[in-house]
Short mmCIF file of C-alpha atoms in Angstrom, two decimals:
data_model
loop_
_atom_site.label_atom_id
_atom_site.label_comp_id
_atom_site.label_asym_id
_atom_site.label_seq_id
_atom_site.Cartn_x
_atom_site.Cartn_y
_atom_site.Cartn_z
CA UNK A 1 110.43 -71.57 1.47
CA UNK A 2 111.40 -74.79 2.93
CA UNK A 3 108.36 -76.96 4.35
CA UNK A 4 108.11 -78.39 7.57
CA UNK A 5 106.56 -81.75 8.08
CA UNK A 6 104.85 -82.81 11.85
CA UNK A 7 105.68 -86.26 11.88
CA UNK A 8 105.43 -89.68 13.95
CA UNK A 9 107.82 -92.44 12.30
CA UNK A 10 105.20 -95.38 12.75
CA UNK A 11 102.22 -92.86 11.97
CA UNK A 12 100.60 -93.95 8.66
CA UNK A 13 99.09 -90.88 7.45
CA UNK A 14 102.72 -88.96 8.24
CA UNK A 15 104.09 -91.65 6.12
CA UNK A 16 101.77 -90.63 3.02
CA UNK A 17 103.07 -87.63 3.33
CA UNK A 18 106.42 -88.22 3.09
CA UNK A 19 106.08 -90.46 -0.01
CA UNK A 20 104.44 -87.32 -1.99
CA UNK A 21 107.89 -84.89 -0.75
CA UNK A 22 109.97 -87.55 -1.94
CA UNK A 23 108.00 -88.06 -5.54
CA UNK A 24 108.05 -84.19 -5.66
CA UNK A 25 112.02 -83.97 -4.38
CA UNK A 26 110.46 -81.60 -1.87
CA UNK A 27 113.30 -80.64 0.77
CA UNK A 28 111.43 -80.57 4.28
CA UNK A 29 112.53 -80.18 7.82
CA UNK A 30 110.97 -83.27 9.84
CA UNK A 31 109.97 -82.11 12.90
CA UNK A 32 109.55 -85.72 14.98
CA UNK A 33 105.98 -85.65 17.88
CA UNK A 34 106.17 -89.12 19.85
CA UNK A 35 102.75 -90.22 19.79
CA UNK A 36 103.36 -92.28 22.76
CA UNK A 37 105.96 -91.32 25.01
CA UNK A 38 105.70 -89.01 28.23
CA UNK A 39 101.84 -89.54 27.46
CA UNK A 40 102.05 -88.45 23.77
CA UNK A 41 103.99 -84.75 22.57
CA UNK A 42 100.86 -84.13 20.49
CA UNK A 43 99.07 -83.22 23.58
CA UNK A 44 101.33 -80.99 25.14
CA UNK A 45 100.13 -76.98 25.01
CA UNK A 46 102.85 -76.50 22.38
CA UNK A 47 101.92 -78.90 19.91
CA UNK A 48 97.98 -78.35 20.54
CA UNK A 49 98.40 -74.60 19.65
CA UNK A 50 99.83 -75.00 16.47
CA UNK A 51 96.92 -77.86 15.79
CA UNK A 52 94.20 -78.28 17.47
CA UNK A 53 93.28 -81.46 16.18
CA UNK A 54 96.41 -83.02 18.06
CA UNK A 55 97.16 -84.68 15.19
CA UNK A 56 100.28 -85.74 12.54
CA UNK A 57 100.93 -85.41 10.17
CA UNK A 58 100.98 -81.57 10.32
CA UNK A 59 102.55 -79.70 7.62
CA UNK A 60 103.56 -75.75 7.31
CA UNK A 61 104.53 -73.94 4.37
CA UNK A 62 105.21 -70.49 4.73
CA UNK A 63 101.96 -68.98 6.31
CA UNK A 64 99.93 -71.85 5.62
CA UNK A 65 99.70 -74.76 7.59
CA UNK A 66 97.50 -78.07 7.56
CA UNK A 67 96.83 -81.12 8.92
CA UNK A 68 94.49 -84.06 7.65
CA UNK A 69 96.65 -85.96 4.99
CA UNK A 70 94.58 -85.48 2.02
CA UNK A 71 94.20 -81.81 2.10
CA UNK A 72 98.16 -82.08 2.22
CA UNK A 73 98.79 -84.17 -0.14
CA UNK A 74 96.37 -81.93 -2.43
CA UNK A 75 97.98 -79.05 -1.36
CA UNK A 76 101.57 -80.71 -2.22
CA UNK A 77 100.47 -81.46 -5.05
CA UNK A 78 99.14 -78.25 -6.29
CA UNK A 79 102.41 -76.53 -5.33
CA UNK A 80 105.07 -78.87 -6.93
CA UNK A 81 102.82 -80.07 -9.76
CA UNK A 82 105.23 -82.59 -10.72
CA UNK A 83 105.09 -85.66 -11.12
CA UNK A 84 101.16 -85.18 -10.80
CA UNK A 85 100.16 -87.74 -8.16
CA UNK A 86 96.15 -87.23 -9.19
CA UNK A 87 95.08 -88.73 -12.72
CA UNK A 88 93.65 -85.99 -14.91
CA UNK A 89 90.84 -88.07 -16.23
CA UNK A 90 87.63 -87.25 -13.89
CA UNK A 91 86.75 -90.94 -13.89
CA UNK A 92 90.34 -92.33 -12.75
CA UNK A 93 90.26 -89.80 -10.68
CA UNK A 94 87.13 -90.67 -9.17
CA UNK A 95 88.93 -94.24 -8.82
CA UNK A 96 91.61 -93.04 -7.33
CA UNK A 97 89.95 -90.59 -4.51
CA UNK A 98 87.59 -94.00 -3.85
CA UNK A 99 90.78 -96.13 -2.75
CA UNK A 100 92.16 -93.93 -1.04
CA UNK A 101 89.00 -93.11 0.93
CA UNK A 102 88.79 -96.76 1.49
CA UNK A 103 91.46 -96.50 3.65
CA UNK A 104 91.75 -92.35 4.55
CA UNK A 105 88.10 -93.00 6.32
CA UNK A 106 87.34 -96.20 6.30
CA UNK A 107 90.09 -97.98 7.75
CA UNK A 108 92.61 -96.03 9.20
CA UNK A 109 90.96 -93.75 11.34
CA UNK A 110 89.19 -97.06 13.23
CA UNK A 111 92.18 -98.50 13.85
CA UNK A 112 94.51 -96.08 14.89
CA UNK A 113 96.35 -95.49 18.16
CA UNK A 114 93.53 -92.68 19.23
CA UNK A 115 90.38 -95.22 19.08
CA UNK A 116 92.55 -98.66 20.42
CA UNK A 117 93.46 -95.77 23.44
CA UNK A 118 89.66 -95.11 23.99
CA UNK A 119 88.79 -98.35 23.41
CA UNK A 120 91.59 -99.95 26.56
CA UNK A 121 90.09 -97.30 28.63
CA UNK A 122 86.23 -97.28 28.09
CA UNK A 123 86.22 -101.27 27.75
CA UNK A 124 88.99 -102.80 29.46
CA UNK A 125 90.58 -104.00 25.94
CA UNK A 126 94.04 -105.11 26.77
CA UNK A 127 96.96 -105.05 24.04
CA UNK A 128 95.56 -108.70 22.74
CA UNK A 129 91.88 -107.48 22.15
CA UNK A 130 93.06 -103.45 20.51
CA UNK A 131 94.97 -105.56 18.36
CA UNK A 132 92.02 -107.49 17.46
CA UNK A 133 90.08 -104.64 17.18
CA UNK A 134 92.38 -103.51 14.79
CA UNK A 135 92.83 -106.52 12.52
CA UNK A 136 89.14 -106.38 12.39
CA UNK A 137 88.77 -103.13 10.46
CA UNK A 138 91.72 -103.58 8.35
CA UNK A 139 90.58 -107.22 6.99
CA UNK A 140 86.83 -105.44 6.33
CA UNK A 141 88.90 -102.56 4.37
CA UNK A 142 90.68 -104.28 2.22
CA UNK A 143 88.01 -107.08 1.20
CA UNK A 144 86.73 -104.42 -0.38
CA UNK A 145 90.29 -102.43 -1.32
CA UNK A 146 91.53 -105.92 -2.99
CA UNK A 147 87.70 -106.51 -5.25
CA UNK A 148 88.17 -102.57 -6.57
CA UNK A 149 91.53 -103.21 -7.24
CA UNK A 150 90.58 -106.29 -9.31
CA UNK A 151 88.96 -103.34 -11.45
CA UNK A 152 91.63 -100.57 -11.29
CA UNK A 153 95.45 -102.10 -10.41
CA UNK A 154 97.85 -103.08 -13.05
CA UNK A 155 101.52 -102.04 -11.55
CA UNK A 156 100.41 -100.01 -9.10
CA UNK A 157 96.70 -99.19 -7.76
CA UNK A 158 95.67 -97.33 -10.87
CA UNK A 159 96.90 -98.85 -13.92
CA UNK A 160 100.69 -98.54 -14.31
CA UNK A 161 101.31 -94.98 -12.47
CA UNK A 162 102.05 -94.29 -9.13
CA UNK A 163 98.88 -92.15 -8.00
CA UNK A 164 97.96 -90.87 -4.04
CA UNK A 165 96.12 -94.45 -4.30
CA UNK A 166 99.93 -96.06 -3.51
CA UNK A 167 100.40 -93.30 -1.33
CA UNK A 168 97.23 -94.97 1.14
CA UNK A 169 98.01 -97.98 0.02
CA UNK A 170 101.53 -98.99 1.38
CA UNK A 171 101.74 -97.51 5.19
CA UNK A 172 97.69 -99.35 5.42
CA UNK A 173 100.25 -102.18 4.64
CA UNK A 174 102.39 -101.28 6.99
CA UNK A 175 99.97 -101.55 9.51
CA UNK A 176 98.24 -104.76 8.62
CA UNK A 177 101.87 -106.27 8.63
CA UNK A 178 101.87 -105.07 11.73
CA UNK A 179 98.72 -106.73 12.85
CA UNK A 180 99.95 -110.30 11.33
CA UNK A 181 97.27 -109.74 8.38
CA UNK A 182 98.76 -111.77 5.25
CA UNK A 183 98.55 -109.97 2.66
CA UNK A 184 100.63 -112.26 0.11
CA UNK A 185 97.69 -115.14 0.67
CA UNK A 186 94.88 -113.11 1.51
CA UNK A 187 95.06 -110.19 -0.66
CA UNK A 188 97.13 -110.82 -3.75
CA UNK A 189 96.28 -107.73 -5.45
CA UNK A 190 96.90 -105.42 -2.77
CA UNK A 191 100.22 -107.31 -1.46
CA UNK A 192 101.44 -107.11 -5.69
CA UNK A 193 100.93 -103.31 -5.52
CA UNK A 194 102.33 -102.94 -2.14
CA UNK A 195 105.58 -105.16 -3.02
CA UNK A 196 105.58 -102.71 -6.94
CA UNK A 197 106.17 -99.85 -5.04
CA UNK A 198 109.00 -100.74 -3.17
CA UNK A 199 110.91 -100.53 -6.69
CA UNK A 200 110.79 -97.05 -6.13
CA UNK A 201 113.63 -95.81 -3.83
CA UNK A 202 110.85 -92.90 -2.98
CA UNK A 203 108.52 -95.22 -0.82
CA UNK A 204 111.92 -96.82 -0.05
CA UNK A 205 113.06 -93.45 2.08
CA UNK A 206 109.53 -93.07 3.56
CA UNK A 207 109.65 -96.41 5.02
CA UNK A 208 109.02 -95.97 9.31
CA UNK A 209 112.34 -97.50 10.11
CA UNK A 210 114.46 -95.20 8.35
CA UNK A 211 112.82 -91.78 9.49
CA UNK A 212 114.81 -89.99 12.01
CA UNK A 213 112.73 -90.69 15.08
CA UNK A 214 112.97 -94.54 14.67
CA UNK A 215 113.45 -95.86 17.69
CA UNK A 216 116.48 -98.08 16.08
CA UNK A 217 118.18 -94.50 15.48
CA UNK A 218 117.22 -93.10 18.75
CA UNK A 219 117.08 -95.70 20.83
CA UNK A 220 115.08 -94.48 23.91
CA UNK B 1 71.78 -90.10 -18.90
CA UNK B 2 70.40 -90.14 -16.25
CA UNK B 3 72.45 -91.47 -12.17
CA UNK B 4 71.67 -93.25 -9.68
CA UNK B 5 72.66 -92.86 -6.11
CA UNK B 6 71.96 -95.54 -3.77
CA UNK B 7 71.12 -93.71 -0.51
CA UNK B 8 69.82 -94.42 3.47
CA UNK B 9 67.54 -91.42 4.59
CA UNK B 10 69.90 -91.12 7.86
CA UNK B 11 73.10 -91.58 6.68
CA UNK B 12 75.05 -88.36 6.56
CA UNK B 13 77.10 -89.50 3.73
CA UNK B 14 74.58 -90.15 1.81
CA UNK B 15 72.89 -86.70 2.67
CA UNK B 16 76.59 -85.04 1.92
CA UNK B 17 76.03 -86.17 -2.11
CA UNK B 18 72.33 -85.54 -1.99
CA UNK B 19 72.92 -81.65 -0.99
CA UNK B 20 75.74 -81.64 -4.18
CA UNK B 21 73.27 -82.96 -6.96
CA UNK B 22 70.92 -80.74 -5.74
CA UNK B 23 73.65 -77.89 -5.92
CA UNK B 24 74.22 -79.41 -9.23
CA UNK B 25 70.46 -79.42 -10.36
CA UNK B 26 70.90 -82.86 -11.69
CA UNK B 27 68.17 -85.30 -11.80
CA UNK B 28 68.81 -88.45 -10.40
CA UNK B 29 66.89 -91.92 -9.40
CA UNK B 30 67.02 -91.93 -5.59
CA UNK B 31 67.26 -96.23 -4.40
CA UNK B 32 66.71 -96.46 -0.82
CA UNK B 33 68.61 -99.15 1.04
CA UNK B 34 67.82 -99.80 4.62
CA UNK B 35 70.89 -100.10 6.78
CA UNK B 36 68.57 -101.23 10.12
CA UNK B 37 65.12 -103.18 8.72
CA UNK B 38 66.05 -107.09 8.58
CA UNK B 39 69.38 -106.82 9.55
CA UNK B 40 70.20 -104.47 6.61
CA UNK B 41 69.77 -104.13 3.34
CA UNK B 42 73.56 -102.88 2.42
CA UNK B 43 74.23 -106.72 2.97
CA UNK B 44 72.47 -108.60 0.89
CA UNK B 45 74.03 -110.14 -1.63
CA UNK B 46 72.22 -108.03 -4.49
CA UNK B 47 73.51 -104.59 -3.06
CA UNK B 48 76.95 -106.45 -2.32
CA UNK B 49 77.44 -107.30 -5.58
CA UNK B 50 77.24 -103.66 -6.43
CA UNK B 51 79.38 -102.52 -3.79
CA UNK B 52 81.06 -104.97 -1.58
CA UNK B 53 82.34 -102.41 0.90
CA UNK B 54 78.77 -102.59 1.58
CA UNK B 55 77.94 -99.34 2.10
CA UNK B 56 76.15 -95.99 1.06
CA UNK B 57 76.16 -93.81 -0.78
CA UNK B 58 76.32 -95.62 -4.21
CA UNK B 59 76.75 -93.68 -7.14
CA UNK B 60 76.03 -94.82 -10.45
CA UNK B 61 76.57 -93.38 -14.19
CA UNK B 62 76.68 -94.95 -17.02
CA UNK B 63 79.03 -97.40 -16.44
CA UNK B 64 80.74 -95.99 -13.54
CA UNK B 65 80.25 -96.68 -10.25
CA UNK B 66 81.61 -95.64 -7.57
CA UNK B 67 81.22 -95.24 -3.37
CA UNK B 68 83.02 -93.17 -0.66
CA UNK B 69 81.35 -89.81 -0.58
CA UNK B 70 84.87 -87.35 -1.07
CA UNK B 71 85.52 -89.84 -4.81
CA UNK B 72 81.91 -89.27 -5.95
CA UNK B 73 81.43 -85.50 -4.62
CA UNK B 74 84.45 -84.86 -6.74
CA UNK B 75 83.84 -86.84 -9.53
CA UNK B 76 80.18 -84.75 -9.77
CA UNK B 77 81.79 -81.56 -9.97
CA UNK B 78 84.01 -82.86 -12.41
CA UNK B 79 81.05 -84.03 -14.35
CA UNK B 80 78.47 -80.90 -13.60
CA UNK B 81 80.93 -78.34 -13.12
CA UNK B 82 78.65 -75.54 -11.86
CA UNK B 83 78.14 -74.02 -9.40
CA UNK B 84 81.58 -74.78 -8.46
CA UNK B 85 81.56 -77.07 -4.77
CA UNK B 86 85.52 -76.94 -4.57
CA UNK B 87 87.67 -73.15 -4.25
CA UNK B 88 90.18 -73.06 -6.93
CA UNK B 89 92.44 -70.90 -4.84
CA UNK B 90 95.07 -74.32 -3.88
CA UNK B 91 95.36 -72.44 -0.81
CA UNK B 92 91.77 -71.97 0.22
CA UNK B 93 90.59 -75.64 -1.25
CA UNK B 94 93.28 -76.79 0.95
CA UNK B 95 91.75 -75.19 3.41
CA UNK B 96 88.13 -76.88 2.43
CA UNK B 97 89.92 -80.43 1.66
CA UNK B 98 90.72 -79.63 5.58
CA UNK B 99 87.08 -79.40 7.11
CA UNK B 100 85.59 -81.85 5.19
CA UNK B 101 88.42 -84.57 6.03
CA UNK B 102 87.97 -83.41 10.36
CA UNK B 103 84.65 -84.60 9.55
CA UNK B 104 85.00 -87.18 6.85
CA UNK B 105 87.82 -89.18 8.26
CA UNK B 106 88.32 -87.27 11.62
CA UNK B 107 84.57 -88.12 12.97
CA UNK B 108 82.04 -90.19 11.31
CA UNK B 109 83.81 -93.34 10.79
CA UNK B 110 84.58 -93.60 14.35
CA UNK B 111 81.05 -93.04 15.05
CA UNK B 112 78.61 -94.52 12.76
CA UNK B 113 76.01 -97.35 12.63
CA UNK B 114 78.70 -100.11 11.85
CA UNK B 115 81.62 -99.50 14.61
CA UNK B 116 78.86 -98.98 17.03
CA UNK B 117 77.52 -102.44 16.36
CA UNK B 118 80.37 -103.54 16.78
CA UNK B 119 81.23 -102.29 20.15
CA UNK B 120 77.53 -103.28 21.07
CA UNK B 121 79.16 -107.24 19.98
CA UNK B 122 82.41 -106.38 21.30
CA UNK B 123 81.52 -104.78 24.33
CA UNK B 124 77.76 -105.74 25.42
CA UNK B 125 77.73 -101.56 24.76
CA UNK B 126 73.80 -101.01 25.45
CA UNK B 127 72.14 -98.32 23.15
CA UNK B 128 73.03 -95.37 25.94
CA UNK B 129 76.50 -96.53 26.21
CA UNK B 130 76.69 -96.23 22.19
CA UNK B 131 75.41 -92.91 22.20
CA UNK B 132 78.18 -91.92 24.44
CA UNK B 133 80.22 -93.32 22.19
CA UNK B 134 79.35 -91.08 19.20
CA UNK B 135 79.04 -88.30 21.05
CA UNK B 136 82.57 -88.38 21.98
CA UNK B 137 83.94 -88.27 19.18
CA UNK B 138 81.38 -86.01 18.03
CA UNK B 139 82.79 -83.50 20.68
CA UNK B 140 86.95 -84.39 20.11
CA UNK B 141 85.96 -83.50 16.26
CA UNK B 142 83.60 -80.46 16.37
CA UNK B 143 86.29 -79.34 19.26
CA UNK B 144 89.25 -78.90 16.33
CA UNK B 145 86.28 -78.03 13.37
CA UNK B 146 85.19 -74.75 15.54
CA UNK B 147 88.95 -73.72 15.68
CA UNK B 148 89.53 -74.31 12.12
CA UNK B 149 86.10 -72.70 10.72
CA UNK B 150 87.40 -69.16 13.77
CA UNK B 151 89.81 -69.04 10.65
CA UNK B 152 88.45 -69.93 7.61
CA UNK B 153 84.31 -69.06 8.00
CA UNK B 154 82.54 -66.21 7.11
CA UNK B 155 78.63 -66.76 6.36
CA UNK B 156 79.45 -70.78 4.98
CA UNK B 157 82.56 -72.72 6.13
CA UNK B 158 85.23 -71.31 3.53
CA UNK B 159 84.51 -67.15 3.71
CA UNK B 160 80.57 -66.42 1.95
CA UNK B 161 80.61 -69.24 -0.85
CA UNK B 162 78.76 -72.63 -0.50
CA UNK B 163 81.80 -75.48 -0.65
CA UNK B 164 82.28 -79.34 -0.28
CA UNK B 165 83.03 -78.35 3.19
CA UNK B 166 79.36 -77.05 4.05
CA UNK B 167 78.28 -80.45 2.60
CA UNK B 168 80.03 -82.93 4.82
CA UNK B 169 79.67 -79.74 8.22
CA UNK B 170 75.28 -79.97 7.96
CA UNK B 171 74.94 -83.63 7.66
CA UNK B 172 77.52 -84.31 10.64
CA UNK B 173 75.41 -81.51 12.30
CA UNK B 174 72.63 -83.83 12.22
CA UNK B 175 74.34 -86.60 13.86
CA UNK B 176 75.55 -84.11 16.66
CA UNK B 177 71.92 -82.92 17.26
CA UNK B 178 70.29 -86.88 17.45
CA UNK B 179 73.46 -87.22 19.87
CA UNK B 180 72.38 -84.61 21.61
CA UNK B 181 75.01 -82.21 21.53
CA UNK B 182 74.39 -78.27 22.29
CA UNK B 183 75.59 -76.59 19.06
CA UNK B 184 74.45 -72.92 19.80
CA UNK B 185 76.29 -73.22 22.86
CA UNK B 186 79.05 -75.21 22.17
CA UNK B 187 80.60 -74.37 19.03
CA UNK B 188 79.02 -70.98 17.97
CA UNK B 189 80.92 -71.06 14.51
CA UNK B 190 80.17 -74.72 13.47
CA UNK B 191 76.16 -73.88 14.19
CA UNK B 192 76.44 -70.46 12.65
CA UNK B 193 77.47 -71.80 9.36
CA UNK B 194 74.68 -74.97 10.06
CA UNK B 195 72.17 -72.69 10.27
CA UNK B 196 73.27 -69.97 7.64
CA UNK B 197 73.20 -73.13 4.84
CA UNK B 198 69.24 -73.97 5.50
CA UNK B 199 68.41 -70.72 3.99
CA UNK B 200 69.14 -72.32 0.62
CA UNK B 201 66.57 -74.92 -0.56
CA UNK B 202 69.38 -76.75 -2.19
CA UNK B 203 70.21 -78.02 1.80
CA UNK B 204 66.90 -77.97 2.70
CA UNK B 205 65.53 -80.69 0.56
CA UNK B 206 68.20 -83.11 1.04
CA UNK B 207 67.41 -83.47 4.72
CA UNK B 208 67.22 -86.97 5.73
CA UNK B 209 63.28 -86.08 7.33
CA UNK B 210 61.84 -85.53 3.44
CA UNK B 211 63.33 -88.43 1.80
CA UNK B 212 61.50 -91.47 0.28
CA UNK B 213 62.64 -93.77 2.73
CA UNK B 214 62.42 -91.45 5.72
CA UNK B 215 59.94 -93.38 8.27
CA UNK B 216 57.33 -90.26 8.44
CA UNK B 217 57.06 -91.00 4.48
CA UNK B 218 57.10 -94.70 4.36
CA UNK B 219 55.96 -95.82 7.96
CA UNK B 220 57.25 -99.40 9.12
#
């Protein structure tokens, strides 16, 4: 039963998702939904049916389908236990859950295309101000993100195995690299962990750019 | 020994931990800090030390600590395994992992104290305009929840069994009513299950309303 993966190249939270099928050497069919063009595919009736939440990532396996990245990932992991992307000790995995939560709720979901959308239309923002909207919430994140990783990190964000903490941890990246946010000067820990993982040719294949619906492969 | 949770009356993370120790039956020192009275407590540099993401709920044990509500609700039913707050069908928790992330990432970020003092900065946004706000996400969130829990509910939010999911639906319940939104009307499910979980004492006493620090208690 081959999964199929909802995804938007630049969305974050797809690209967690696609790190965990490539650690688990999951095949998947990617099923691309252009967040922005023709005023976004996830609205259309035919997306919105399968999930509600108008959402990606969305994933289906078999009869059972999901959206929200963490239940995935949890799911994912639960069905192709290895390599086990949760640590089995309660209090690393306590750790673990808290970084990624850093960013899963306390990050991402204020800066995402959704909210700087709301936020050009209720208040006039133009691209200058969403963007500093955006930088705002990701440089309050990951004050905190680099001081617990001060506590947790060696290689990666828990000690020296990849966890779902790396999985939050490098497309947040992606977007604060996005936003000019320097993580080399400003966040050493976070930028050592983020530049770690790219040893890995399975954060390598996740990477935005290389996913089928990158607008350098289909240019629009 | 014995924890600690650092809490606010009226935050609904807070309240989603305080409804799983009580679940739990574990004792625990309740430390109010005051996210409003002189200019908030969560920043001070004494609570900051603790946790500099400056927020609650704070959970301490021993010599863990740890914040984000999903990390500690997980790492308590790790630690007091019964009753148990997460289905071990991976299926069904899925399923759970599902609700409580609509809410947990989905909603109350976008609409809590701190973003809406910051569009009050941003945006001159005047208390009404906030409350707007809030309730719009609110509605985009409890929208997709209803949908889900048409699937998944029965007399709590996964089939007849209290779950994590019950404990982040109640508290953001409480939010939706001091924003004014029609639950009986509007989303039949979501205030079925809300109402079905007060007739356990376990919800009932971690209302915000009878906490130390609620305002009836401890008058300003």
């Amino acid at each position: 039963m081959k999964p199929t993966l909802y995804s938007y190249w630049r969305s974050s939270c797809s690209y967690r998702v696609r790190i965990a099928l490539n650690f688990k050497e999951v095949e998947y069919e990617y099923r691309p939904v252009h967040l922005v063009n023709d005023g976004g595919e996830h609205k259309k009736s035919e997306f919105t049916e399968l999930n509600p939440k108008q959402e990606v990532p969305f994933f289906i396996h078999g009869s059972h389908s999901l959206s929200q990245s963490m239940a995935i990932l949890q799911y994912i992991d639960d069905q192709w236990p290895q390599p086990e992307l949760f640590p089995k000790d309660a209090k690393l995995k306590s750790q673990c859950l808290q970084l990624c939560e850093i960013i899963n709720s306390g990050i991402q979901p204020i800066q995402n295309l959704k909210v700087m959308s709301v936020i050009g239309k209720r208040y006039n923002a133009d691209e200058k101000e969403k963007a500093s909207w955006s930088r705002y919430w990701i440089v309050e994140g990951f004050k905190a993100l680099e001081k617990e990783l001060e506590k947790t990190s060696g290689h990666f964000s828990i000690k020296d195995t990849v966890t779902v903490a790396d999985l939050f941890l490098v497309p947040q990246c992606y977007n604060a690299k996005r936003f000019k946010i320097d993580l080399e000067n400003e966040y050493p820990k976070i930028f050592k962990v983020y530049k770690n993982c790219f040893e890995l040719e399975e954060f390598r294949r996740a990477l935005p750019e290389v996913q089928p619906d990158a607008p350098d492969k289909n240019p629009v």
